[in-house]
Amino acid sequence: MRTEIARIRLEPGTGKAIEVRAGQILRIQQIEGQQCVDFNCFNLHDYKEFMHCGRTRTVHGFNPSKGTFLWSAPPRERAMLYILEDTYGRNDVLFPRCSAYLYESAYGFARHTNCHDIQAEAQREYGLTPDDVHDSFNLFMCTEITENGSATITRQASRAGDYVDLLALMDVLAVPNVCGADIMRTSNFALKPVEVIILESTEEDLARVPRTPILSSQRTPRDFRNPTIKADRELSRDPAYMPEFTNVPLNQVEIEIDLTEEDAARFEALRHAVHGDNDGAALRDIVFSWWEARFLAAKSGAPAIDEA
Ligand SMILES: [Zn+2]
């Protein structure tokens, strides 16, 4: 049985910065239904670590749902939250937050509720500035990619009581807001309140989270060459700067590889159809797909990468 810690009603036009401790669940729930909720998330003890939509969409696709993680930006790349439950099953990491400029430039409204300004105002409670608002995780937002490759918003059909449970894997400042778009399909042309509930997780909840590998490439400020947060806005050159890029100068060594008959056939198929005369690219393609299959298997909690 989960203990309820807090319950907050978010009115249209508003959002709220909420401290969620590791092991607590943030439930974002429809009251009337059909309302998109934009979401930002920061490491509570180091706001420079924040949720990264690009990383998240690369790993879990455009519509992360139950059983996926929300990841932080490189070079941290840690799982911040786990989507433990999702009763509607449609969320988005394709679209950026809506902004004042969008409503003025595209619709002619000089003043309009918008997610960027709502996020900025909610985050101000914790000393953050409008520049700290990051790309939104858009809950209950229905999007898809058209045949010509552009992203489009479709109507959503979430209902009263639909919810998404986000389990915190580290202490975070979570910032949900009622999306300000009432003139688009995002929330079916109306703004409605939503409810946010914080729950303590149970042992069973925690046992449902797949293990993610902890790798040395997931770096924290301890590992940075420059760990100091810049405190002024002006940019000027550091005269003592000496570049130290990884593995530079790069050395290239030719190696011989024995291909199985199956790999050789795939190589032949790829080398001209896809990569022209660039045999190196065709080979890298095969090696990468091998690596990707094993990496994804490891991340899904299936057998981890072995010593091979
Ligand atoms: Zn919005």
CSV table of C-alpha atoms and ligand atoms in Angstrom, one decimal:
chain,number,residue,atom,x,y,z
A,1,MET,CA,0.0,0.0,0.0
A,2,ARG,CA,1.4,3.4,-1.0
A,3,THR,CA,1.4,6.4,1.4
A,4,GLU,CA,0.1,9.6,-0.1
A,5,ILE,CA,2.6,12.5,0.6
A,6,ALA,CA,0.9,15.4,-1.1
A,7,ARG,CA,-1.8,16.3,-3.6
A,8,ILE,CA,-1.8,19.5,-5.7
A,9,ARG,CA,-4.3,20.8,-8.2
A,10,LEU,CA,-2.8,22.7,-11.1
A,11,GLU,CA,-5.1,25.3,-12.6
A,12,PRO,CA,-5.0,26.3,-16.3
A,13,GLY,CA,-2.2,28.8,-16.9
A,14,THR,CA,-0.1,27.5,-14.0
A,15,GLY,CA,2.6,25.0,-13.1
A,16,LYS,CA,4.4,24.0,-9.9
A,17,ALA,CA,8.0,23.1,-9.0
A,18,ILE,CA,7.8,20.0,-6.7
A,19,GLU,CA,10.6,18.2,-4.9
A,20,VAL,CA,10.3,14.5,-5.5
A,21,ARG,CA,12.8,12.3,-3.6
A,22,ALA,CA,14.4,9.1,-4.9
A,23,GLY,CA,11.8,6.3,-4.4
A,24,GLN,CA,8.8,8.6,-4.5
A,25,ILE,CA,6.2,8.5,-7.3
A,26,LEU,CA,4.9,11.6,-9.0
A,27,ARG,CA,1.4,10.9,-10.4
A,28,ILE,CA,0.1,13.3,-13.0
A,29,GLN,CA,-3.6,12.7,-13.4
A,30,GLN,CA,-6.4,14.0,-15.6
A,31,ILE,CA,-9.4,15.6,-13.8
A,32,GLU,CA,-11.6,16.2,-16.7
A,33,GLY,CA,-9.4,14.5,-19.4
A,34,GLN,CA,-7.9,15.7,-22.7
A,35,GLN,CA,-5.3,18.0,-21.1
A,36,CYS,CA,-1.7,18.0,-22.2
A,37,VAL,CA,0.9,18.5,-19.4
A,38,ASP,CA,4.4,19.8,-20.1
A,39,PHE,CA,7.2,18.7,-17.8
A,40,ASN,CA,10.7,19.7,-16.8
A,41,CYS,CA,13.0,17.9,-14.4
A,42,PHE,CA,16.3,18.7,-12.7
A,43,ASN,CA,18.6,16.9,-10.3
A,44,LEU,CA,17.6,18.5,-7.1
A,45,HIS,CA,21.2,18.8,-5.9
A,46,ASP,CA,22.7,19.9,-9.2
A,47,TYR,CA,20.3,21.7,-11.6
A,48,LYS,CA,22.9,21.5,-14.4
A,49,GLU,CA,21.8,17.9,-14.7
A,50,PHE,CA,18.4,17.9,-16.3
A,51,MET,CA,16.1,15.7,-18.4
A,52,HIS,CA,17.1,15.5,-22.1
A,53,CYS,CA,14.4,14.8,-24.6
A,54,GLY,CA,16.9,14.1,-27.4
A,55,ARG,CA,18.6,11.3,-25.3
A,56,THR,CA,15.2,10.0,-24.2
A,57,ARG,CA,13.8,9.9,-27.8
A,58,THR,CA,16.9,8.2,-29.1
A,59,VAL,CA,16.6,5.4,-26.6
A,60,HIS,CA,12.8,5.0,-26.3
A,61,GLY,CA,11.3,6.6,-29.5
A,62,PHE,CA,9.1,9.6,-30.0
A,63,ASN,CA,6.3,8.5,-27.5
A,64,PRO,CA,7.9,7.2,-24.3
A,65,SER,CA,5.4,5.3,-22.2
A,66,LYS,CA,5.1,2.6,-19.4
A,67,GLY,CA,8.4,0.8,-18.9
A,68,THR,CA,10.8,3.5,-20.2
A,69,PHE,CA,13.1,6.0,-18.5
A,70,LEU,CA,13.6,9.7,-18.7
A,71,TRP,CA,17.3,10.3,-19.2
A,72,SER,CA,19.6,13.3,-18.3
A,73,ALA,CA,21.7,15.1,-20.9
A,74,PRO,CA,25.2,14.1,-21.9
A,75,PRO,CA,27.7,13.7,-20.3
A,76,ARG,CA,25.6,12.6,-17.3
A,77,GLU,CA,23.2,10.3,-19.2
A,78,ARG,CA,21.6,8.8,-16.2
A,79,ALA,CA,18.1,7.5,-15.7
A,80,MET,CA,16.3,10.2,-13.7
A,81,LEU,CA,12.7,8.9,-13.7
A,82,TYR,CA,11.1,5.6,-14.6
A,83,ILE,CA,7.6,5.5,-16.1
A,84,LEU,CA,6.0,3.0,-13.8
A,85,GLU,CA,2.5,3.3,-15.1
A,86,ASP,CA,0.7,5.0,-18.0
A,87,THR,CA,-3.0,4.4,-18.4
A,88,TYR,CA,-3.5,6.4,-21.6
A,89,GLY,CA,-0.1,5.6,-23.2
A,90,ARG,CA,0.5,8.6,-25.3
A,91,ASN,CA,3.3,11.1,-24.5
A,92,ASP,CA,5.6,13.1,-26.6
A,93,VAL,CA,9.3,14.1,-26.8
A,94,LEU,CA,9.2,15.5,-30.4
A,95,PHE,CA,7.6,18.9,-29.8
A,96,PRO,CA,9.3,21.8,-28.0
A,97,ARG,CA,7.3,23.7,-25.4
A,98,CYS,CA,4.9,26.3,-26.7
A,99,SER,CA,6.1,29.9,-26.3
A,100,ALA,CA,4.8,33.5,-26.4
A,101,TYR,CA,6.5,34.0,-29.7
A,102,LEU,CA,4.6,31.0,-31.2
A,103,TYR,CA,1.2,32.5,-30.3
A,104,GLU,CA,2.2,36.0,-31.5
A,105,SER,CA,3.9,35.0,-34.7
A,106,ALA,CA,1.6,32.2,-35.8
A,107,TYR,CA,-1.8,33.3,-34.3
A,108,GLY,CA,-1.4,37.1,-33.6
A,109,PHE,CA,-2.0,37.0,-29.9
A,110,ALA,CA,0.3,39.5,-28.2
A,111,ARG,CA,-0.4,37.8,-24.8
A,112,HIS,CA,-1.3,34.2,-24.5
A,113,THR,CA,-0.7,31.5,-21.9
A,114,ASN,CA,2.3,29.4,-23.0
A,115,CYS,CA,4.4,26.6,-21.5
A,116,HIS,CA,7.8,28.4,-21.6
A,117,ASP,CA,6.6,31.3,-19.5
A,118,ILE,CA,4.6,29.1,-17.1
A,119,GLN,CA,7.7,26.8,-16.6
A,120,ALA,CA,9.9,29.9,-16.1
A,121,GLU,CA,7.6,31.3,-13.5
A,122,ALA,CA,7.3,28.0,-11.7
A,123,GLN,CA,11.0,27.4,-11.7
A,124,ARG,CA,11.7,30.9,-10.4
A,125,GLU,CA,10.6,29.6,-7.0
A,126,TYR,CA,13.9,27.7,-6.9
A,127,GLY,CA,16.1,30.5,-8.3
A,128,LEU,CA,16.2,29.4,-11.9
A,129,THR,CA,15.9,31.8,-14.9
A,130,PRO,CA,13.9,31.6,-18.1
A,131,ASP,CA,17.1,30.3,-19.8
A,132,ASP,CA,17.0,27.2,-17.6
A,133,VAL,CA,13.7,25.9,-19.0
A,134,HIS,CA,14.5,22.9,-21.1
A,135,ASP,CA,12.7,20.9,-23.8
A,136,SER,CA,9.4,19.5,-22.5
A,137,PHE,CA,8.4,15.9,-21.9
A,138,ASN,CA,4.8,16.3,-23.0
A,139,LEU,CA,2.4,14.1,-21.2
A,140,PHE,CA,-0.9,12.9,-22.8
A,141,MET,CA,0.2,14.7,-26.0
A,142,CYS,CA,-0.5,12.8,-29.2
A,143,THR,CA,2.0,13.3,-32.0
A,144,GLU,CA,3.2,11.4,-35.0
A,145,ILE,CA,5.6,11.7,-38.0
A,146,THR,CA,4.0,12.3,-41.4
A,147,GLU,CA,5.2,10.6,-44.5
A,148,ASN,CA,7.2,13.7,-45.5
A,149,GLY,CA,9.1,13.5,-42.2
A,150,SER,CA,7.5,16.4,-40.3
A,151,ALA,CA,5.9,16.1,-36.9
A,152,THR,CA,2.2,16.7,-36.4
A,153,ILE,CA,-0.2,16.9,-33.4
A,154,THR,CA,-3.3,14.8,-33.4
A,155,ARG,CA,-6.4,15.1,-31.0
A,156,GLN,CA,-6.0,13.3,-27.8
A,157,ALA,CA,-8.7,11.2,-26.0
A,158,SER,CA,-7.4,10.9,-22.4
A,159,ARG,CA,-10.2,10.7,-19.9
A,160,ALA,CA,-10.8,11.7,-16.3
A,161,GLY,CA,-8.7,9.6,-14.0
A,162,ASP,CA,-6.0,8.7,-16.6
A,163,TYR,CA,-2.6,9.1,-15.1
A,164,VAL,CA,1.1,8.7,-15.6
A,165,ASP,CA,3.3,7.5,-12.6
A,166,LEU,CA,6.9,8.7,-12.7
A,167,LEU,CA,9.1,7.0,-10.2
A,168,ALA,CA,12.1,9.1,-9.1
A,169,LEU,CA,15.4,7.3,-9.3
A,170,MET,CA,17.3,10.3,-7.8
A,171,ASP,CA,16.1,13.4,-5.9
A,172,VAL,CA,14.6,15.7,-8.5
A,173,LEU,CA,12.9,19.0,-8.9
A,174,ALA,CA,9.9,18.1,-11.1
A,175,VAL,CA,8.0,20.8,-12.8
A,176,PRO,CA,4.7,19.9,-14.4
A,177,ASN,CA,2.5,22.6,-16.0
A,178,VAL,CA,-0.9,22.7,-17.7
A,179,CYS,CA,0.0,23.3,-21.4
A,180,GLY,CA,-1.1,26.7,-22.4
A,181,ALA,CA,-2.4,25.7,-25.9
A,182,ASP,CA,-6.1,26.1,-26.2
A,183,ILE,CA,-6.1,26.9,-29.9
A,184,MET,CA,-4.6,23.6,-31.1
A,185,ARG,CA,-5.4,19.9,-31.0
A,186,THR,CA,-2.9,19.4,-28.2
A,187,SER,CA,-5.5,19.6,-25.5
A,188,ASN,CA,-8.6,19.6,-27.7
A,189,PHE,CA,-9.0,23.4,-27.9
A,190,ALA,CA,-9.6,24.0,-24.1
A,191,LEU,CA,-7.6,24.3,-20.9
A,192,LYS,CA,-8.5,22.1,-18.0
A,193,PRO,CA,-7.0,21.6,-14.5
A,194,VAL,CA,-5.0,18.5,-13.7
A,195,GLU,CA,-4.0,16.9,-10.4
A,196,VAL,CA,-0.5,16.0,-9.2
A,197,ILE,CA,-0.1,13.4,-6.4
A,198,ILE,CA,3.1,12.4,-4.7
A,199,LEU,CA,3.2,8.8,-3.4
A,200,GLU,CA,5.8,6.8,-1.5
A,201,SER,CA,6.7,3.7,-3.6
A,202,THR,CA,6.6,0.2,-2.3
A,203,GLU,CA,9.2,-2.6,-2.5
A,204,GLU,CA,7.1,-4.1,-5.4
A,205,ASP,CA,7.3,-0.8,-7.3
A,206,LEU,CA,11.0,-0.6,-7.0
A,207,ALA,CA,11.4,-4.2,-8.0
A,208,ARG,CA,9.7,-3.4,-11.4
A,209,VAL,CA,12.5,-1.0,-12.5
A,210,PRO,CA,14.9,-2.7,-14.9
A,211,ARG,CA,18.6,-2.5,-14.0
A,212,THR,CA,20.5,0.1,-16.1
A,213,PRO,CA,24.3,-0.3,-16.5
A,214,ILE,CA,26.4,2.2,-14.6
A,215,LEU,CA,29.3,3.1,-17.0
A,216,SER,CA,32.4,5.3,-16.5
A,217,SER,CA,31.2,7.4,-19.5
A,218,GLN,CA,28.3,8.7,-17.3
A,219,ARG,CA,30.2,11.7,-15.9
A,220,THR,CA,29.5,14.1,-13.1
A,221,PRO,CA,31.2,17.5,-12.3
A,222,ARG,CA,33.9,15.5,-10.4
A,223,ASP,CA,35.0,14.2,-13.8
A,224,PHE,CA,34.8,17.5,-15.7
A,225,ARG,CA,37.9,19.5,-16.7
A,226,ASN,CA,35.9,22.6,-15.8
A,227,PRO,CA,33.4,21.8,-13.0
A,228,THR,CA,32.7,25.5,-12.2
A,229,ILE,CA,29.3,26.9,-13.2
A,230,LYS,CA,29.9,30.2,-15.0
A,231,ALA,CA,28.4,33.0,-12.9
A,232,ASP,CA,28.5,35.9,-15.4
A,233,ARG,CA,26.9,36.2,-18.9
A,234,GLU,CA,29.7,37.8,-20.9
A,235,LEU,CA,31.9,35.3,-23.0
A,236,SER,CA,35.6,35.9,-23.2
A,237,ARG,CA,38.5,33.6,-24.2
A,238,ASP,CA,40.6,31.8,-21.6
A,239,PRO,CA,44.2,32.6,-22.7
A,240,ALA,CA,45.5,29.5,-20.8
A,241,TYR,CA,43.2,27.1,-22.8
A,242,MET,CA,45.0,24.1,-24.3
A,243,PRO,CA,42.8,21.7,-26.2
A,244,GLU,CA,42.6,18.1,-24.8
A,245,PHE,CA,40.2,16.2,-27.1
A,246,THR,CA,39.7,12.5,-26.5
A,247,ASN,CA,42.2,10.2,-28.3
A,248,VAL,CA,43.6,13.1,-30.4
A,249,PRO,CA,45.7,12.8,-32.5
A,250,LEU,CA,43.6,9.9,-33.9
A,251,ASN,CA,45.5,6.8,-35.1
A,252,GLN,CA,44.0,4.5,-37.7
A,253,VAL,CA,45.1,0.9,-37.9
A,254,GLU,CA,43.9,-1.6,-40.5
A,255,ILE,CA,42.7,-4.9,-39.1
A,256,GLU,CA,41.6,-8.1,-40.9
A,257,ILE,CA,38.2,-9.5,-40.0
A,258,ASP,CA,36.8,-12.9,-40.7
A,259,LEU,CA,33.1,-12.6,-41.8
A,260,THR,CA,30.7,-15.5,-41.5
A,261,GLU,CA,28.8,-16.4,-44.7
A,262,GLU,CA,25.7,-14.6,-43.4
A,263,ASP,CA,27.7,-11.4,-42.5
A,264,ALA,CA,29.4,-11.5,-45.9
A,265,ALA,CA,26.1,-11.7,-47.6
A,266,ARG,CA,24.8,-8.7,-45.7
A,267,PHE,CA,28.0,-6.8,-46.4
A,268,GLU,CA,27.5,-7.5,-50.2
A,269,ALA,CA,23.9,-6.3,-49.9
A,270,LEU,CA,24.8,-3.1,-48.1
A,271,ARG,CA,28.1,-2.1,-49.9
A,272,HIS,CA,26.6,-1.0,-53.1
A,273,ALA,CA,22.9,-0.5,-52.5
A,274,VAL,CA,23.4,1.7,-49.4
A,275,HIS,CA,27.0,2.7,-49.1
A,276,GLY,CA,28.2,2.8,-52.8
A,277,ASP,CA,31.9,2.1,-52.9
A,278,ASN,CA,32.5,2.9,-49.3
A,279,ASP,CA,33.2,-0.6,-47.9
A,280,GLY,CA,34.3,0.8,-44.6
A,281,ALA,CA,30.9,2.3,-44.1
A,282,ALA,CA,29.1,-0.9,-45.0
A,283,LEU,CA,31.3,-2.8,-42.5
A,284,ARG,CA,30.7,-0.3,-39.8
A,285,ASP,CA,27.0,-0.5,-40.5
A,286,ILE,CA,27.1,-4.3,-39.8
A,287,VAL,CA,29.2,-3.9,-36.7
A,288,PHE,CA,27.0,-1.1,-35.4
A,289,SER,CA,23.8,-3.1,-35.8
A,290,TRP,CA,25.4,-6.0,-33.9
A,291,TRP,CA,26.5,-3.6,-31.1
A,292,GLU,CA,23.1,-1.9,-31.0
A,293,ALA,CA,21.2,-5.1,-30.7
A,294,ARG,CA,23.3,-6.1,-27.7
A,295,PHE,CA,23.3,-2.7,-26.1
A,296,LEU,CA,19.5,-2.5,-26.3
A,297,ALA,CA,19.2,-6.0,-24.9
A,298,ALA,CA,21.4,-4.9,-22.0
A,299,LYS,CA,19.3,-1.8,-21.3
A,300,SER,CA,16.0,-3.6,-21.4
A,301,GLY,CA,17.1,-5.6,-18.4
A,302,ALA,CA,17.7,-8.7,-20.5
A,303,PRO,CA,21.1,-10.4,-20.3
A,304,ALA,CA,23.8,-7.8,-19.8
A,305,ILE,CA,26.7,-7.2,-22.2
A,306,ASP,CA,29.2,-10.0,-21.6
A,307,GLU,CA,33.0,-10.0,-22.0
A,308,ALA,CA,32.9,-10.6,-25.8
B,1,ZN,ZN,2.3,24.1,-24.3
